[in-house]
Phi, psi and omega in degrees: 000144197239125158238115170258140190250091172289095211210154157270168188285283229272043161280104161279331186276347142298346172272324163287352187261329177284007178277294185322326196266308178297349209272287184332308170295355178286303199295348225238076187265013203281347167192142174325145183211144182236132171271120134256147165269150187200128243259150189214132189239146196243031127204105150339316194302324189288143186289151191330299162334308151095161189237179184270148184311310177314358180271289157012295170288349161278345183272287199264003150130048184112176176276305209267029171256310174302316163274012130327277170304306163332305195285328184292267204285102078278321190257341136306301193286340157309321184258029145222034170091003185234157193247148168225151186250028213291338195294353184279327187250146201235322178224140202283130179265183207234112169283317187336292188310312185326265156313006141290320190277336199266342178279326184304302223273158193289187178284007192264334192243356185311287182314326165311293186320325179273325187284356196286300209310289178303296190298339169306321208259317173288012177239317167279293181128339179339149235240031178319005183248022187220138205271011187275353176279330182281327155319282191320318166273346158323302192263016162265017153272320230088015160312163171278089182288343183288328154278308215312303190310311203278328166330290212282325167270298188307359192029050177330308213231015157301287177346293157338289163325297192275022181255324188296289156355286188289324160320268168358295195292291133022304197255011171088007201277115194218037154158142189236146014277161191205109215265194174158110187258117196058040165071022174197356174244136211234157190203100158280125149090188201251079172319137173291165168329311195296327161328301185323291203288328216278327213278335160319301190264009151304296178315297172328322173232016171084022166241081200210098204326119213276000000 
């Protein structure tokens, strides 16, 4: 089964939905299943330089509107293992690059390259728009930082990145995370496990309303 993932690095509820799928994907043994990735940038708008976070909190109506929402995936995300930091982070990076790193690295390591990608930004506060930070996950995945880099200036996998970008756009897609299973069944937002699990083993015998 091929699942394809439509997601930004610096999406926490892509980070909760891909924790939700795989934990799904644990219980769910009836047939090899391959996760692809695939790139969303969820404002176009930001600039290479990525902007301070304080923009962000005025975009959606204040700080305690903002530590509101935090405390929601803070507390999802504990109970499904993965940590957010937000007070760590001060500035929205520029993803484009993010996602270029993730198209370098091969499909065996793609999923390493995202969860290395989320703990920079959301446990660290790291800086994902910036490539000597994307170095650093290269090669704490294992990558060759010396292709990544040249990857990464020469923008080998742009094309990639903005094809997908346009697939998105093409396909009506206005919010990540947003799965799609075996190139026809679509699953919005950071679906619970069980959801997950059900909507697996549906596909898996053909039992699934078109």
């Amino acid at each position: 089964m091929k699942i394809d993932v439509f997601q930004d690095t610096v999406c926490p509820w892509c980070r909760v939905g891909q924790a939700h799928l795989f934990k799904a994907l644990e219980q769910f043994q009836q047939e090899p299943v391959e996760v692809r990735y695939h790139a969303f940038l969820l404002d176009a708008t930001t600039p290479p330089e990525g902007r301070p976070m304080s923009t962000l909190v005025e975009r959606l109506g204040g700080q305690a509107r903002v530590d509101e929402m935090h405390a929601r995936v803070c507390q999802i995300g504990e109970a499904c293992g993965v940590d957010f930091q937000f007070e760590k982070i001060d500035h929205i990076p520029n993803t484009i690059r993010s996602h270029e790193l993730i198209k370098l690295a091969p499909a065996d390591l793609q999923e390493a390259v995202v969860q290395e990608l989320h703990d920079a930004y959301f446990s660290r506060g790291e800086d994902i728009g910036d490539i000597k930070v994307l170095l650093e996950v290269a090669r704490c995945v294992g990558l060759d930082t010396q292709v990544v880099q040249n990857g990464l200036l020469h923008e080998e996998k742009r094309a990639e990145v903005l094809e997908d970008l346009q697939f998105a756009r093409d396909a009506g897609i206005s919010g990540v995370p947003f799965f799609i299973f075996e190139g026809k069944y679509a699953l919005s937002g950071a679906q619970p496990v069980e959801v997950f699990v059900q909507v697996l083993e549906q596909i898996a015998v053909g039992n699934v309303l078109e």
